[in-house]
């Protein structure tokens, strides 16, 4: 990773739990300062205190509900008020809804799209000028193996993740020739608070992973001489994602429906 004159500032959404929390610990260990965003302020403040004690990290906590319209701009305004310029953006905040599409709740699905798609897109876009100016610029969007085929019974969630991968890979290509690193991270099912938040185990399709395996895979991909636009974590998950993209739609949908029933 190229050196930055100041301490690298990494903004992580979804830092109160799961992947976001572990990314915060890893970047703090590397000597970065942090901006942590999620709704649960108490958790973010505890994490900030722990990281300061362990690594001397300066952390700014921004407690916001990113599913609210205008939330991304509000975060950017918060940064401006504090004079913070971001070198790296990790969009990890996200949640899933499950069940047949006909049974989905409009409000919850709207929040899901606002968080997984709208806030992620707006933060990426609003912070891109800073990321491009940084000699250690990084945009890492947490997608999912759900991105690689439509998933009956997890229809909206899979569609949001297909969007995240498509968007991120396109930005990766547009950023070639700049110092900005861009990565779509596609974990398979991983033991975090994700399943409890979703209230469903339908997402447990594929090779189960640990949070550390996923975060290790992200850093390994970024350390490659020619980093890829996206990384699917886990050998079996990679094979499934590859086959799903080649399979005829009817077959892929029939198999997916059985797995998520
Ligand atoms: N775990 C898996 O199996 C898995 C697999 C593939 C991809 N993913 C993706 O990984 C990402 C992180 O999930 P995780 O597994 O780490 O789950 P998690 O432990 O439930 O963490 C989700 C994070 O998102 C934050 N969040 C949720 N709603 C929010 C809102 N409205 N506004 C702001 N922050 C919000 C939560 O914080 P607060 O509740 O404090 O707001 C929490 O920090 C998600 O994008 C998810 O889709 C997960």
mmCIF file of C-alpha atoms and ligand atoms in Angstrom:
data_model
loop_
_atom_site.group_PDB
_atom_site.id
_atom_site.type_symbol
_atom_site.label_atom_id
_atom_site.label_comp_id
_atom_site.label_asym_id
_atom_site.label_seq_id
_atom_site.Cartn_x
_atom_site.Cartn_y
_atom_site.Cartn_z
ATOM 1 C CA UNK A 1 0.000 0.000 0.000
ATOM 2 C CA UNK A 2 1.529 3.395 -0.945
ATOM 3 C CA UNK A 3 2.441 5.694 1.944
ATOM 4 C CA UNK A 4 0.222 8.696 2.769
ATOM 5 C CA UNK A 5 1.723 11.873 4.228
ATOM 6 C CA UNK A 6 -0.942 11.951 6.983
ATOM 7 C CA UNK A 7 -2.420 8.911 8.739
ATOM 8 C CA UNK A 8 -4.736 7.123 6.337
ATOM 9 C CA UNK A 9 -8.407 7.854 7.119
ATOM 10 C CA UNK A 10 -10.749 4.923 6.496
ATOM 11 C CA UNK A 11 -14.539 5.311 6.603
ATOM 12 C CA UNK A 12 -16.352 2.069 7.349
ATOM 13 C CA UNK A 13 -20.130 1.664 7.271
ATOM 14 C CA UNK A 14 -21.643 -1.177 9.262
ATOM 15 C CA UNK A 15 -18.730 -1.002 11.696
ATOM 16 C CA UNK A 16 -20.783 -1.973 14.759
ATOM 17 C CA UNK A 17 -20.833 -5.652 13.804
ATOM 18 C CA UNK A 18 -19.606 -8.417 11.489
ATOM 19 C CA UNK A 19 -17.299 -7.609 8.586
ATOM 20 C CA UNK A 20 -17.343 -3.854 9.198
ATOM 21 C CA UNK A 21 -16.172 -4.283 12.777
ATOM 22 C CA UNK A 22 -13.325 -6.604 11.753
ATOM 23 C CA UNK A 23 -12.282 -4.248 8.942
ATOM 24 C CA UNK A 24 -12.108 -1.493 11.557
ATOM 25 C CA UNK A 25 -9.818 -3.600 13.753
ATOM 26 C CA UNK A 26 -7.559 -4.515 10.824
ATOM 27 C CA UNK A 27 -7.199 -0.971 9.496
ATOM 28 C CA UNK A 28 -6.557 0.330 13.029
ATOM 29 C CA UNK A 29 -3.825 -2.273 13.438
ATOM 30 C CA UNK A 30 -2.279 -1.017 10.180
ATOM 31 C CA UNK A 31 -2.114 2.487 11.697
ATOM 32 C CA UNK A 32 -5.107 4.107 9.995
ATOM 33 C CA UNK A 33 -7.513 6.542 11.629
ATOM 34 C CA UNK A 34 -11.172 5.651 11.320
ATOM 35 C CA UNK A 35 -14.622 7.039 10.709
ATOM 36 C CA UNK A 36 -17.187 4.488 11.873
ATOM 37 C CA UNK A 37 -20.794 4.639 10.711
ATOM 38 C CA UNK A 38 -23.802 2.583 11.861
ATOM 39 C CA UNK A 39 -26.943 3.151 13.926
ATOM 40 C CA UNK A 40 -25.737 1.750 17.284
ATOM 41 C CA UNK A 41 -23.649 4.600 18.669
ATOM 42 C CA UNK A 42 -22.812 2.751 21.919
ATOM 43 C CA UNK A 43 -21.163 -0.093 20.033
ATOM 44 C CA UNK A 44 -19.191 2.273 17.798
ATOM 45 C CA UNK A 45 -17.987 4.258 20.812
ATOM 46 C CA UNK A 46 -16.891 1.116 22.657
ATOM 47 C CA UNK A 47 -15.011 -0.050 19.575
ATOM 48 C CA UNK A 48 -13.421 3.394 19.191
ATOM 49 C CA UNK A 49 -12.221 3.283 22.816
ATOM 50 C CA UNK A 50 -10.817 -0.253 22.407
ATOM 51 C CA UNK A 51 -8.981 0.664 19.193
ATOM 52 C CA UNK A 52 -7.524 3.779 20.777
ATOM 53 C CA UNK A 53 -6.258 1.737 23.727
ATOM 54 C CA UNK A 54 -4.787 -0.982 21.481
ATOM 55 C CA UNK A 55 -3.384 1.010 18.564
ATOM 56 C CA UNK A 56 -3.644 4.730 19.400
ATOM 57 C CA UNK A 57 -6.287 5.085 16.688
ATOM 58 C CA UNK A 58 -8.224 8.331 16.370
ATOM 59 C CA UNK A 59 -11.812 7.392 15.564
ATOM 60 C CA UNK A 60 -14.755 9.561 14.627
ATOM 61 C CA UNK A 61 -18.143 8.004 15.333
ATOM 62 C CA UNK A 62 -21.065 8.937 13.093
ATOM 63 C CA UNK A 63 -24.283 7.325 14.276
ATOM 64 C CA UNK A 64 -26.732 7.433 11.383
ATOM 65 C CA UNK A 65 -29.468 5.322 9.841
ATOM 66 C CA UNK A 66 -28.248 4.919 6.264
ATOM 67 C CA UNK A 67 -31.613 3.628 5.085
ATOM 68 C CA UNK A 68 -33.046 7.132 5.421
ATOM 69 C CA UNK A 69 -33.148 9.195 2.225
ATOM 70 C CA UNK A 70 -30.356 11.800 2.285
ATOM 71 C CA UNK A 71 -28.299 9.850 4.841
ATOM 72 C CA UNK A 72 -25.187 9.608 2.631
ATOM 73 C CA UNK A 73 -25.141 13.365 2.046
ATOM 74 C CA UNK A 74 -25.635 13.872 5.808
ATOM 75 C CA UNK A 75 -22.553 11.712 6.491
ATOM 76 C CA UNK A 76 -20.539 13.730 3.969
ATOM 77 C CA UNK A 77 -21.732 16.928 5.686
ATOM 78 C CA UNK A 78 -20.637 15.456 9.047
ATOM 79 C CA UNK A 79 -17.173 14.830 7.563
ATOM 80 C CA UNK A 80 -16.988 18.385 6.196
ATOM 81 C CA UNK A 81 -17.912 19.883 9.580
ATOM 82 C CA UNK A 82 -15.099 17.903 11.204
ATOM 83 C CA UNK A 83 -12.600 18.715 8.423
ATOM 84 C CA UNK A 84 -12.145 15.024 7.626
ATOM 85 C CA UNK A 85 -10.858 13.891 4.226
ATOM 86 C CA UNK A 86 -11.279 10.196 3.439
ATOM 87 C CA UNK A 87 -8.639 7.951 1.852
ATOM 88 C CA UNK A 88 -10.607 4.696 1.905
ATOM 89 C CA UNK A 89 -14.317 3.831 1.933
ATOM 90 C CA UNK A 90 -15.557 0.420 3.031
ATOM 91 C CA UNK A 91 -19.290 0.034 2.389
ATOM 92 C CA UNK A 92 -20.222 -2.912 4.593
ATOM 93 C CA UNK A 93 -23.592 -1.864 6.042
ATOM 94 C CA UNK A 94 -26.336 -4.021 4.623
ATOM 95 C CA UNK A 95 -29.145 -6.376 5.506
ATOM 96 C CA UNK A 96 -31.311 -8.989 3.853
ATOM 97 C CA UNK A 97 -34.975 -9.858 3.676
ATOM 98 C CA UNK A 98 -36.190 -13.362 2.884
ATOM 99 C CA UNK A 99 -39.322 -15.188 1.845
ATOM 100 C CA UNK A 100 -41.373 -15.266 -1.340
ATOM 101 C CA UNK A 101 -41.441 -11.867 -3.032
ATOM 102 C CA UNK A 102 -45.228 -11.704 -2.726
ATOM 103 C CA UNK A 103 -44.892 -11.784 1.071
ATOM 104 C CA UNK A 104 -42.254 -9.022 1.324
ATOM 105 C CA UNK A 105 -43.144 -5.808 3.176
ATOM 106 C CA UNK A 106 -42.867 -2.657 1.062
ATOM 107 C CA UNK A 107 -41.325 -0.616 3.888
ATOM 108 C CA UNK A 108 -38.657 -3.168 4.747
ATOM 109 C CA UNK A 109 -37.742 -3.802 1.117
ATOM 110 C CA UNK A 110 -37.477 -0.067 0.560
ATOM 111 C CA UNK A 111 -35.105 0.241 3.548
ATOM 112 C CA UNK A 112 -33.084 -2.687 2.145
ATOM 113 C CA UNK A 113 -32.695 -1.013 -1.247
ATOM 114 C CA UNK A 114 -31.965 2.366 0.364
ATOM 115 C CA UNK A 115 -29.181 0.835 2.478
ATOM 116 C CA UNK A 116 -27.673 -1.824 0.178
ATOM 117 C CA UNK A 117 -27.990 0.178 -3.047
ATOM 118 C CA UNK A 118 -28.771 3.886 -2.624
ATOM 119 C CA UNK A 119 -26.561 4.762 0.367
ATOM 120 C CA UNK A 120 -23.690 2.655 -1.002
ATOM 121 C CA UNK A 121 -23.936 4.340 -4.415
ATOM 122 C CA UNK A 122 -24.253 7.848 -3.016
ATOM 123 C CA UNK A 123 -21.350 7.446 -0.571
ATOM 124 C CA UNK A 124 -19.181 5.987 -3.359
ATOM 125 C CA UNK A 125 -20.058 8.872 -5.651
ATOM 126 C CA UNK A 126 -19.830 11.681 -3.093
ATOM 127 C CA UNK A 127 -16.488 10.485 -1.707
ATOM 128 C CA UNK A 128 -14.936 9.465 -5.036
ATOM 129 C CA UNK A 129 -13.113 12.796 -5.544
ATOM 130 C CA UNK A 130 -11.351 12.338 -2.154
ATOM 131 C CA UNK A 131 -10.566 8.685 -2.902
ATOM 132 C CA UNK A 132 -9.111 9.609 -6.307
ATOM 133 C CA UNK A 133 -6.961 12.357 -4.792
ATOM 134 C CA UNK A 134 -5.515 10.050 -2.135
ATOM 135 C CA UNK A 135 -2.285 8.183 -2.938
ATOM 136 C CA UNK A 136 -3.788 5.256 -0.976
ATOM 137 C CA UNK A 137 -7.345 5.486 -2.292
ATOM 138 C CA UNK A 138 -9.568 2.446 -1.778
ATOM 139 C CA UNK A 139 -13.236 1.755 -2.488
ATOM 140 C CA UNK A 140 -14.327 -1.628 -1.147
ATOM 141 C CA UNK A 141 -17.987 -2.557 -1.467
ATOM 142 C CA UNK A 142 -19.258 -5.649 0.331
ATOM 143 C CA UNK A 143 -21.369 -7.648 -2.095
ATOM 144 C CA UNK A 144 -22.209 -11.368 -1.745
ATOM 145 C CA UNK A 145 -22.221 -14.683 -3.566
ATOM 146 C CA UNK A 146 -25.951 -13.875 -3.872
ATOM 147 C CA UNK A 147 -24.887 -11.457 -6.643
ATOM 148 C CA UNK A 148 -24.086 -14.203 -9.124
ATOM 149 C CA UNK A 149 -27.586 -15.566 -9.816
ATOM 150 C CA UNK A 150 -31.151 -14.527 -9.094
ATOM 151 C CA UNK A 151 -32.282 -16.169 -5.836
ATOM 152 C CA UNK A 152 -35.960 -17.031 -5.440
ATOM 153 C CA UNK A 153 -36.963 -16.520 -1.772
ATOM 154 C CA UNK A 154 -34.172 -13.942 -1.366
ATOM 155 C CA UNK A 155 -35.122 -12.056 -4.511
ATOM 156 C CA UNK A 156 -34.610 -8.435 -3.447
ATOM 157 C CA UNK A 157 -31.426 -9.074 -1.465
ATOM 158 C CA UNK A 158 -29.812 -10.984 -4.355
ATOM 159 C CA UNK A 159 -30.834 -8.221 -6.767
ATOM 160 C CA UNK A 160 -29.261 -5.554 -4.525
ATOM 161 C CA UNK A 161 -26.017 -7.521 -4.420
ATOM 162 C CA UNK A 162 -26.019 -8.080 -8.214
ATOM 163 C CA UNK A 163 -26.228 -4.277 -8.420
ATOM 164 C CA UNK A 164 -23.339 -3.810 -5.963
ATOM 165 C CA UNK A 165 -21.037 -6.108 -7.937
ATOM 166 C CA UNK A 166 -22.022 -4.608 -11.300
ATOM 167 C CA UNK A 167 -21.528 -1.044 -10.059
ATOM 168 C CA UNK A 168 -18.232 -1.767 -8.341
ATOM 169 C CA UNK A 169 -16.715 -3.699 -11.233
ATOM 170 C CA UNK A 170 -17.622 -0.859 -13.617
ATOM 171 C CA UNK A 171 -15.954 1.690 -11.296
ATOM 172 C CA UNK A 172 -12.913 -0.645 -11.134
ATOM 173 C CA UNK A 173 -12.564 -0.415 -14.916
ATOM 174 C CA UNK A 174 -13.118 3.354 -14.956
ATOM 175 C CA UNK A 175 -10.404 3.761 -12.301
ATOM 176 C CA UNK A 176 -7.679 1.957 -14.237
ATOM 177 C CA UNK A 177 -4.689 4.208 -14.642
ATOM 178 C CA UNK A 178 -5.400 5.996 -11.342
ATOM 179 C CA UNK A 179 -4.030 5.117 -7.890
ATOM 180 C CA UNK A 180 -7.528 4.157 -6.669
ATOM 181 C CA UNK A 181 -8.071 0.504 -5.761
ATOM 182 C CA UNK A 182 -11.629 -0.763 -6.205
ATOM 183 C CA UNK A 183 -12.936 -4.132 -5.039
ATOM 184 C CA UNK A 184 -16.286 -5.900 -4.802
ATOM 185 C CA UNK A 185 -16.003 -8.417 -1.968
ATOM 186 C CA UNK A 186 -18.344 -11.409 -2.300
ATOM 187 C CA UNK A 187 -18.476 -13.517 0.848
ATOM 188 C CA UNK A 188 -20.558 -16.651 1.090
ATOM 189 C CA UNK A 189 -22.617 -17.229 4.245
ATOM 190 C CA UNK A 190 -20.628 -16.116 7.289
ATOM 191 C CA UNK A 191 -21.484 -16.279 11.009
ATOM 192 C CA UNK A 192 -22.218 -12.656 11.870
ATOM 193 C CA UNK A 193 -25.379 -10.986 13.169
ATOM 194 C CA UNK A 194 -26.638 -10.970 9.582
ATOM 195 C CA UNK A 195 -28.971 -14.000 9.916
ATOM 196 C CA UNK A 196 -30.478 -12.704 13.161
ATOM 197 C CA UNK A 197 -31.070 -9.283 11.574
ATOM 198 C CA UNK A 198 -32.743 -10.976 8.599
ATOM 199 C CA UNK A 199 -34.706 -13.308 10.857
ATOM 200 C CA UNK A 200 -33.962 -16.162 8.462
ATOM 201 C CA UNK A 201 -31.483 -18.929 7.741
ATOM 202 C CA UNK A 202 -32.406 -19.050 4.040
ATOM 203 C CA UNK A 203 -29.176 -17.166 3.344
ATOM 204 C CA UNK A 204 -27.053 -20.088 4.524
ATOM 205 C CA UNK A 205 -26.504 -21.323 0.976
ATOM 206 C CA UNK A 206 -22.990 -22.425 0.090
ATOM 207 C CA UNK A 207 -19.708 -22.826 1.934
ATOM 208 C CA UNK A 208 -19.864 -21.276 5.420
ATOM 209 C CA UNK A 209 -17.004 -18.889 6.221
ATOM 210 C CA UNK A 210 -15.572 -17.036 9.184
ATOM 211 C CA UNK A 211 -15.334 -13.253 9.286
ATOM 212 C CA UNK A 212 -11.533 -13.489 9.411
ATOM 213 C CA UNK A 213 -11.445 -15.670 6.284
ATOM 214 C CA UNK A 214 -13.477 -13.056 4.417
ATOM 215 C CA UNK A 215 -11.433 -10.070 5.577
ATOM 216 C CA UNK A 216 -8.169 -11.952 4.923
ATOM 217 C CA UNK A 217 -9.380 -12.681 1.376
ATOM 218 C CA UNK A 218 -10.093 -9.000 0.803
ATOM 219 C CA UNK A 219 -6.621 -7.907 1.929
ATOM 220 C CA UNK A 220 -5.018 -10.732 -0.079
ATOM 221 C CA UNK A 221 -6.873 -9.622 -3.228
ATOM 222 C CA UNK A 222 -5.811 -5.996 -2.694
ATOM 223 C CA UNK A 223 -2.184 -7.054 -2.172
ATOM 224 C CA UNK A 224 -2.001 -8.787 -5.558
ATOM 225 C CA UNK A 225 0.159 -7.164 -8.214
ATOM 226 C CA UNK A 226 -2.893 -6.818 -10.434
ATOM 227 C CA UNK A 227 -5.892 -6.770 -8.042
ATOM 228 C CA UNK A 228 -9.144 -8.179 -9.484
ATOM 229 C CA UNK A 229 -12.415 -6.202 -9.738
ATOM 230 C CA UNK A 230 -14.111 -8.673 -7.388
ATOM 231 C CA UNK A 231 -13.315 -11.611 -5.186
ATOM 232 C CA UNK A 232 -15.604 -14.507 -4.267
ATOM 233 C CA UNK A 233 -14.467 -15.932 -0.950
ATOM 234 C CA UNK A 234 -14.151 -19.716 -0.552
ATOM 235 C CA UNK A 235 -13.194 -22.324 -3.159
ATOM 236 C CA UNK A 236 -16.616 -23.943 -3.326
ATOM 237 C CA UNK A 237 -18.353 -20.569 -3.440
ATOM 238 C CA UNK A 238 -16.105 -19.536 -6.346
ATOM 239 C CA UNK A 239 -16.961 -22.737 -8.246
ATOM 240 C CA UNK A 240 -20.713 -22.238 -7.629
ATOM 241 C CA UNK A 241 -20.608 -18.602 -8.741
ATOM 242 C CA UNK A 242 -18.753 -19.608 -11.905
ATOM 243 C CA UNK A 243 -21.187 -22.407 -12.792
ATOM 244 C CA UNK A 244 -24.254 -20.275 -11.943
ATOM 245 C CA UNK A 245 -23.211 -17.674 -14.494
ATOM 246 C CA UNK A 246 -22.804 -20.288 -17.247
ATOM 247 C CA UNK A 247 -25.936 -22.343 -16.492
ATOM 248 C CA UNK A 248 -29.163 -21.807 -18.483
ATOM 249 C CA UNK A 249 -31.511 -19.489 -16.547
ATOM 250 C CA UNK A 250 -34.265 -22.105 -16.016
ATOM 251 C CA UNK A 251 -31.809 -24.596 -14.546
ATOM 252 C CA UNK A 252 -30.042 -22.022 -12.336
ATOM 253 C CA UNK A 253 -33.404 -20.781 -11.008
ATOM 254 C CA UNK A 254 -34.685 -24.309 -10.287
ATOM 255 C CA UNK A 255 -31.524 -25.193 -8.342
ATOM 256 C CA UNK A 256 -31.511 -21.835 -6.488
ATOM 257 C CA UNK A 257 -35.172 -22.232 -5.523
ATOM 258 C CA UNK A 258 -34.431 -25.644 -4.005
ATOM 259 C CA UNK A 259 -31.466 -24.276 -2.023
ATOM 260 C CA UNK A 260 -33.358 -21.289 -0.575
ATOM 261 C CA UNK A 261 -36.725 -23.081 0.033
HETATM 262 N N1 LIG B 1 -22.921 -12.614 6.913
HETATM 263 C C1 LIG B 1 -23.152 -13.096 5.732
HETATM 264 O O1 LIG B 1 -23.487 -14.290 5.570
HETATM 265 C C2 LIG B 1 -22.948 -12.230 4.521
HETATM 266 C C3 LIG B 1 -22.648 -12.869 3.310
HETATM 267 C C4 LIG B 1 -22.453 -12.088 2.179
HETATM 268 C C5 LIG B 1 -22.537 -10.721 2.279
HETATM 269 N N2 LIG B 1 -22.840 -10.123 3.468
HETATM 270 C C6 LIG B 1 -22.901 -8.668 3.505
HETATM 271 O O2 LIG B 1 -21.951 -8.204 4.426
HETATM 272 C C7 LIG B 1 -22.300 -6.897 4.857
HETATM 273 C C8 LIG B 1 -22.136 -6.813 6.366
HETATM 274 O O3 LIG B 1 -22.997 -7.741 6.972
HETATM 275 P P1 LIG B 1 -22.547 -8.618 8.228
HETATM 276 O O4 LIG B 1 -22.546 -10.033 7.805
HETATM 277 O O5 LIG B 1 -21.347 -8.036 8.814
HETATM 278 O O6 LIG B 1 -23.867 -8.447 9.137
HETATM 279 P P2 LIG B 1 -24.092 -7.761 10.548
HETATM 280 O O7 LIG B 1 -23.209 -8.373 11.564
HETATM 281 O O8 LIG B 1 -25.572 -7.824 10.746
HETATM 282 O O9 LIG B 1 -23.638 -6.243 10.314
HETATM 283 C C9 LIG B 1 -24.426 -5.351 9.570
HETATM 284 C C10 LIG B 1 -23.929 -3.949 9.829
HETATM 285 O O10 LIG B 1 -24.724 -3.042 9.055
HETATM 286 C C11 LIG B 1 -25.187 -1.996 9.907
HETATM 287 N N3 LIG B 1 -26.503 -1.523 9.501
HETATM 288 C C12 LIG B 1 -27.630 -2.245 9.328
HETATM 289 N N4 LIG B 1 -28.655 -1.443 9.005
HETATM 290 C C13 LIG B 1 -28.157 -0.175 8.992
HETATM 291 C C14 LIG B 1 -28.729 1.101 8.756
HETATM 292 N N5 LIG B 1 -30.036 1.234 8.453
HETATM 293 N N6 LIG B 1 -27.938 2.205 8.815
HETATM 294 C C15 LIG B 1 -26.623 2.079 9.117
HETATM 295 N N7 LIG B 1 -26.022 0.890 9.344
HETATM 296 C C16 LIG B 1 -26.793 -0.210 9.291
HETATM 297 C C17 LIG B 1 -25.290 -2.645 11.294
HETATM 298 O O11 LIG B 1 -25.166 -1.660 12.319
HETATM 299 P P3 LIG B 1 -26.381 -1.072 13.191
HETATM 300 O O12 LIG B 1 -27.362 -2.176 13.412
HETATM 301 O O13 LIG B 1 -25.689 -0.609 14.435
HETATM 302 O O14 LIG B 1 -26.929 0.051 12.381
HETATM 303 C C18 LIG B 1 -24.062 -3.539 11.294
HETATM 304 O O15 LIG B 1 -22.941 -2.806 11.681
HETATM 305 C C19 LIG B 1 -23.733 -6.669 4.376
HETATM 306 O O16 LIG B 1 -23.687 -5.812 3.258
HETATM 307 C C20 LIG B 1 -24.201 -8.050 3.982
HETATM 308 O O17 LIG B 1 -25.156 -8.002 2.967
HETATM 309 C C21 LIG B 1 -23.043 -10.857 4.605
#
